Short mmCIF file of C-alpha atoms in Angstrom, two decimals:
data_model
loop_
_atom_site.label_atom_id
_atom_site.label_comp_id
_atom_site.label_asym_id
_atom_site.label_seq_id
_atom_site.Cartn_x
_atom_site.Cartn_y
_atom_site.Cartn_z
CA MET A 36 111.36 93.31 88.94
CA GLN A 37 108.33 94.18 87.02
CA ILE A 38 105.00 95.39 88.50
CA GLN A 39 102.15 93.03 86.96
CA LYS A 40 98.95 94.67 85.91
CA ILE A 41 95.92 93.66 87.90
CA THR A 42 93.68 91.22 86.18
CA LEU A 43 90.25 90.38 87.54
CA PRO A 44 88.00 87.63 87.00
CA SER A 45 85.27 88.48 84.30
CA SER A 46 82.60 88.06 86.95
CA PHE A 47 84.24 90.47 89.36
CA GLU A 48 82.02 93.63 89.28
CA LEU A 49 83.36 96.97 91.05
CA ARG A 50 80.46 99.13 91.95
CA ARG A 51 81.20 100.16 95.43
CA PRO A 52 81.77 104.09 95.82
CA LEU A 53 85.14 105.37 95.52
CA TYR A 54 86.07 107.56 98.54
CA LEU A 55 88.61 110.25 97.88
CA ILE A 56 90.79 112.48 100.18
CA VAL A 57 92.67 115.21 98.43
CA PRO A 58 95.37 117.11 100.41
CA ALA A 59 95.53 120.36 98.96
CA ALA A 60 97.41 122.58 101.31
CA GLY A 61 100.86 122.66 99.36
CA LEU A 62 102.73 126.18 99.22
CA GLY A 63 104.23 127.54 96.22
CA THR A 64 107.79 127.71 97.72
CA ARG A 65 109.59 125.44 95.28
CA MET A 66 107.41 126.88 92.44
CA GLY A 67 108.89 130.45 93.23
CA ILE A 68 105.25 131.81 93.64
CA SER A 69 103.61 133.45 96.56
CA ASP A 70 100.24 131.79 96.09
CA SER A 71 99.21 128.30 96.96
CA LYS A 72 100.38 126.06 93.92
CA GLN A 73 96.84 124.31 93.73
CA PHE A 74 95.75 127.56 92.19
CA LEU A 75 98.59 127.80 89.60
CA LYS A 76 97.03 127.66 86.06
CA ILE A 77 98.32 124.97 83.70
CA ASN A 78 97.08 125.89 80.21
CA GLY A 79 94.39 127.94 81.89
CA VAL A 80 93.01 125.54 84.30
CA PRO A 81 94.13 125.62 87.90
CA VAL A 82 96.20 122.53 89.26
CA LEU A 83 93.53 121.47 91.84
CA ALA A 84 90.68 121.81 89.28
CA ARG A 85 92.58 119.46 86.68
CA THR A 86 93.05 116.83 89.36
CA LEU A 87 89.35 116.86 90.28
CA LEU A 88 88.30 116.82 86.70
CA ALA A 89 90.29 113.67 86.16
CA PHE A 90 88.31 111.93 88.86
CA SER A 91 85.09 113.58 87.48
CA GLY A 92 85.95 112.01 84.16
CA TYR A 93 86.40 108.55 85.80
CA GLN A 94 82.99 108.88 87.41
CA GLU A 95 81.23 109.82 84.13
CA LYS A 96 83.07 107.06 82.16
CA THR A 97 82.30 104.25 84.75
CA GLY A 98 79.17 105.38 86.67
CA ILE A 99 80.88 104.73 89.96
CA SER A 100 80.06 107.29 92.42
CA ILE A 101 82.79 109.30 94.00
CA HIS A 102 82.68 110.95 97.62
CA ALA A 103 85.45 113.42 97.92
CA VAL A 104 86.90 115.43 100.91
CA ILE A 105 89.41 118.26 100.29
CA VAL A 106 91.85 119.25 103.01
CA THR A 107 93.41 122.59 102.58
CA THR A 108 94.48 125.65 104.69
CA GLU A 109 91.98 127.69 106.61
CA GLU A 110 92.52 130.69 104.48
CA ASN A 111 92.00 128.80 101.18
CA ILE A 112 88.69 127.16 102.12
CA SER A 113 86.53 129.69 100.43
CA ARG A 114 88.82 129.77 97.38
CA VAL A 115 88.62 125.85 97.17
CA ARG A 116 84.90 126.13 97.49
CA GLU A 117 84.78 128.76 94.72
CA LEU A 118 86.82 126.54 92.35
CA VAL A 119 84.80 123.54 93.05
CA GLU A 120 81.44 125.43 92.00
CA GLU A 121 83.11 126.93 89.24
CA TYR A 122 84.14 123.51 87.65
CA GLN A 123 80.90 121.91 88.76
CA ILE A 124 82.73 119.05 90.79
CA SER A 125 79.79 117.65 92.33
CA PHE A 126 81.30 114.87 94.32
CA VAL A 127 83.10 116.98 96.52
CA GLU A 128 81.09 116.91 99.78
CA LYS A 129 83.54 118.28 102.38
CA ILE A 130 86.12 120.95 102.37
CA VAL A 131 88.00 120.95 105.77
CA LYS A 132 90.98 122.61 107.32
CA GLY A 133 94.14 120.54 107.42
CA GLY A 134 97.06 120.35 110.03
CA ALA A 135 100.52 121.16 110.44
CA THR A 136 102.06 118.47 108.33
CA ARG A 137 100.54 116.32 105.32
CA GLN A 138 100.09 113.39 107.89
CA ASP A 139 98.09 115.64 109.97
CA SER A 140 96.03 116.95 107.07
CA VAL A 141 95.22 113.30 105.85
CA ALA A 142 94.03 112.60 109.48
CA CYS A 143 91.78 115.50 109.20
CA GLY A 144 90.29 114.12 105.86
CA ILE A 145 89.92 110.68 107.37
CA ALA A 146 87.96 112.27 110.47
CA ALA A 147 85.64 113.79 107.70
CA LEU A 148 84.72 110.57 106.08
CA PRO A 149 81.89 109.54 108.64
CA MET A 150 80.20 112.84 108.06
CA LEU A 151 79.77 112.33 104.32
CA GLU A 152 76.11 111.80 103.13
CA ILE A 153 76.93 108.11 102.43
CA PRO A 154 79.70 107.13 104.74
CA PRO A 155 82.24 104.58 103.65
CA GLN A 156 81.73 100.74 104.73
CA GLU A 157 84.76 99.09 106.30
CA SER A 158 86.09 97.53 103.08
CA ASP A 159 85.43 100.40 100.70
CA PRO A 160 88.57 101.80 98.95
CA VAL A 161 89.75 105.22 100.12
CA PHE A 162 92.10 107.05 97.88
CA ILE A 163 94.54 109.58 99.12
CA HIS A 164 95.55 111.63 95.95
CA ASP A 165 97.73 114.69 95.91
CA GLY A 166 95.93 117.91 94.89
CA ALA A 167 98.84 118.80 93.08
CA ARG A 168 99.14 115.58 90.98
CA CYS A 169 96.92 116.86 88.10
CA MET A 170 98.14 114.55 85.42
CA VAL A 171 96.70 111.37 86.68
CA ASP A 172 95.17 109.35 83.97
CA GLN A 173 92.11 107.07 83.80
CA GLU A 174 93.72 103.95 83.62
CA THR A 175 95.95 104.70 86.78
CA ILE A 176 92.47 105.45 88.74
CA ALA A 177 91.03 102.22 87.35
CA SER A 178 94.02 100.04 88.33
CA CYS A 179 94.14 101.54 91.76
CA TYR A 180 90.28 101.23 92.39
CA ALA A 181 90.63 97.47 91.30
CA GLY A 182 93.74 97.23 93.63
CA GLY A 183 91.70 98.88 96.67
CA HIS A 184 89.14 95.90 96.25
CA ILE A 185 91.91 93.16 96.34
CA TYR A 186 94.49 94.47 98.81
CA ASP A 187 94.39 96.29 102.05
CA VAL A 188 96.78 98.72 101.00
CA CYS A 189 98.20 99.47 97.59
CA VAL A 190 100.00 102.66 95.80
CA ALA A 191 100.58 103.59 92.33
CA ALA A 192 104.34 103.30 91.50
CA THR A 193 106.53 103.28 88.48
CA PRO A 194 110.03 101.38 88.15
CA CYS A 195 112.99 103.53 89.12
CA LYS A 196 114.82 104.86 85.88
CA ASN A 197 117.86 106.27 87.45
CA THR A 198 120.62 104.74 89.39
CA ILE A 199 120.14 105.45 93.05
CA LYS A 200 123.01 105.69 95.48
CA MET A 201 122.60 105.68 99.30
CA ALA A 202 124.69 108.50 100.89
CA ILE A 203 126.30 109.08 104.37
CA SER A 204 127.07 112.68 105.55
CA SER A 205 130.62 113.90 105.32
CA GLU A 206 130.76 113.87 108.95
CA GLU A 207 130.48 110.16 109.10
CA GLY A 208 133.21 109.89 106.35
CA LYS A 209 136.88 109.57 106.88
CA GLU A 210 137.56 113.18 105.64
CA LYS A 211 135.69 116.38 106.08
CA VAL A 212 134.22 117.09 102.66
CA LYS A 213 131.71 119.54 101.43
CA HIS A 214 129.27 117.09 99.80
CA PRO A 215 127.70 113.72 101.05
CA LEU A 216 129.78 110.49 100.35
CA VAL A 217 128.26 107.53 98.67
CA ASN A 218 127.73 104.60 100.98
CA LYS A 219 126.44 102.00 98.20
CA THR A 220 124.59 102.00 95.13
CA LEU A 221 121.20 100.22 95.36
CA ASP A 222 119.81 97.60 92.96
CA ARG A 223 117.79 99.54 90.58
CA ASP A 224 115.62 96.64 89.67
CA THR A 225 114.15 96.50 93.16
CA LEU A 226 113.46 100.32 93.33
CA PHE A 227 110.11 101.92 92.58
CA GLU A 228 108.92 105.56 92.84
CA VAL A 229 105.58 105.92 94.49
CA GLN A 230 103.07 108.25 93.54
CA THR A 231 99.31 108.75 94.31
CA PRO A 232 96.68 107.43 94.39
CA GLN A 233 97.57 105.60 97.55
CA VAL A 234 94.65 103.39 98.48
CA PHE A 235 93.55 101.79 101.74
CA LYS A 236 90.50 99.78 102.78
CA TYR A 237 88.43 102.23 105.04
CA LYS A 238 88.99 99.98 108.26
CA ILE A 239 92.77 99.68 107.48
CA LEU A 240 93.09 103.44 106.98
CA ARG A 241 91.60 104.38 110.20
CA GLU A 242 93.64 101.75 112.14
CA VAL A 243 96.85 102.94 110.44
CA SER A 244 96.06 106.61 111.28
CA LYS A 245 95.20 105.98 114.80
CA ARG A 246 97.95 103.44 115.62
CA ALA A 247 100.79 105.93 114.05
CA GLU A 248 99.30 108.79 116.07
CA ASP A 249 99.38 106.71 119.38
CA LEU A 250 103.03 105.44 118.62
CA GLY A 251 104.36 108.71 117.62
CA ILE A 252 105.21 107.32 114.04
CA THR A 253 105.52 109.97 111.47
CA ALA A 254 106.09 109.81 107.65
CA THR A 255 105.85 111.79 104.66
CA ASP A 256 104.14 109.01 102.70
CA ASP A 257 100.91 107.52 103.81
CA THR A 258 101.70 103.91 102.82
CA ALA A 259 105.01 104.34 104.86
CA LEU A 260 103.03 104.35 107.93
CA ALA A 261 101.42 100.99 106.94
CA GLU A 262 104.73 99.64 106.42
CA ALA A 263 106.13 100.83 109.76
CA LEU A 264 103.07 98.90 111.40
CA GLY A 265 103.74 95.63 109.65
CA ILE A 266 101.07 96.01 106.97
CA GLU A 267 101.79 94.87 103.47
CA VAL A 268 101.88 97.43 100.73
CA HIS A 269 101.20 96.50 96.90
CA LEU A 270 102.53 98.37 94.01
CA ILE A 271 100.13 99.16 91.18
CA PRO A 272 101.54 100.14 87.81
CA CYS A 273 100.95 103.61 86.58
CA SER A 274 102.18 106.13 84.22
CA TYR A 275 105.39 108.06 84.30
CA GLY A 276 103.25 110.96 83.33
CA ASN A 277 101.46 111.02 86.53
CA ILE A 278 103.69 113.88 87.88
CA LYS A 279 103.23 116.17 90.81
CA ILE A 280 103.38 120.03 90.35
CA THR A 281 106.28 121.05 92.72
CA THR A 282 108.60 123.04 90.53
CA PRO A 283 108.39 125.30 87.41
CA GLU A 284 109.94 122.46 85.50
CA ASP A 285 106.90 120.31 86.41
CA ALA A 286 104.47 122.85 85.27
CA ALA A 287 106.32 123.21 81.99
CA ILE A 288 106.27 119.42 81.49
CA ALA A 289 102.50 119.10 82.41
CA GLU A 290 101.83 121.87 79.72
CA TYR A 291 103.93 120.08 77.03
CA MET A 292 102.09 116.82 77.86
CA LEU A 293 98.69 118.47 77.51
CA SER A 294 99.61 120.17 74.20
CA ARG A 295 100.60 116.63 72.78
CA SER A 296 97.33 115.01 73.86
#
């Protein structure tokens, strides 16, 4: 199964603002560092700064205005503010404290949107993009922006390269073994790895967040909340290079990619 690229009628003009929530509260645990990974430098530039600069480049290229909320830990709010000032990211309007989970933090970002200088209208696209996904390219941003005008919910995704097996725990198997047991092999042609941006029409994003909270639905992926509530989620093709900085290997890959660009 292939993801088709979005094609728009030539008369279709996209000039509405792009609203952006950036969860940036990730710890450096899997990076093996004591500091937040948002401040880890990739070729001399902090991860979060690179993420924001990618969107800044899109704004400069297209003239589409961006209005952003960054969600971080309370102790990092001043550091994020200093970073935004240092790299002159003018579209960041709010830096707010997050919650205990990513889902809680995104909810804090949603709550801040009405307080922006120009609040979003019901049908405006709202991007949720990981602060640590600093290699996002212009084409991915553009495709997700277009998708956000067509669909209620869409997400950047790539076809799965690897064979994926569903496992069961050893306790569920016939024998007590040290490692999980294979239940079945999934059809790779139907599998996709989702990334960010994840894009919602503003009205839909508010509804999904509130209904999920009211019903006690939790997920590590924003679009999974929409799925759980019966809302269609569309896949938008993006680059395999749109990696998230989570481990030392990711940082090394990002530095290699930058050296080749």
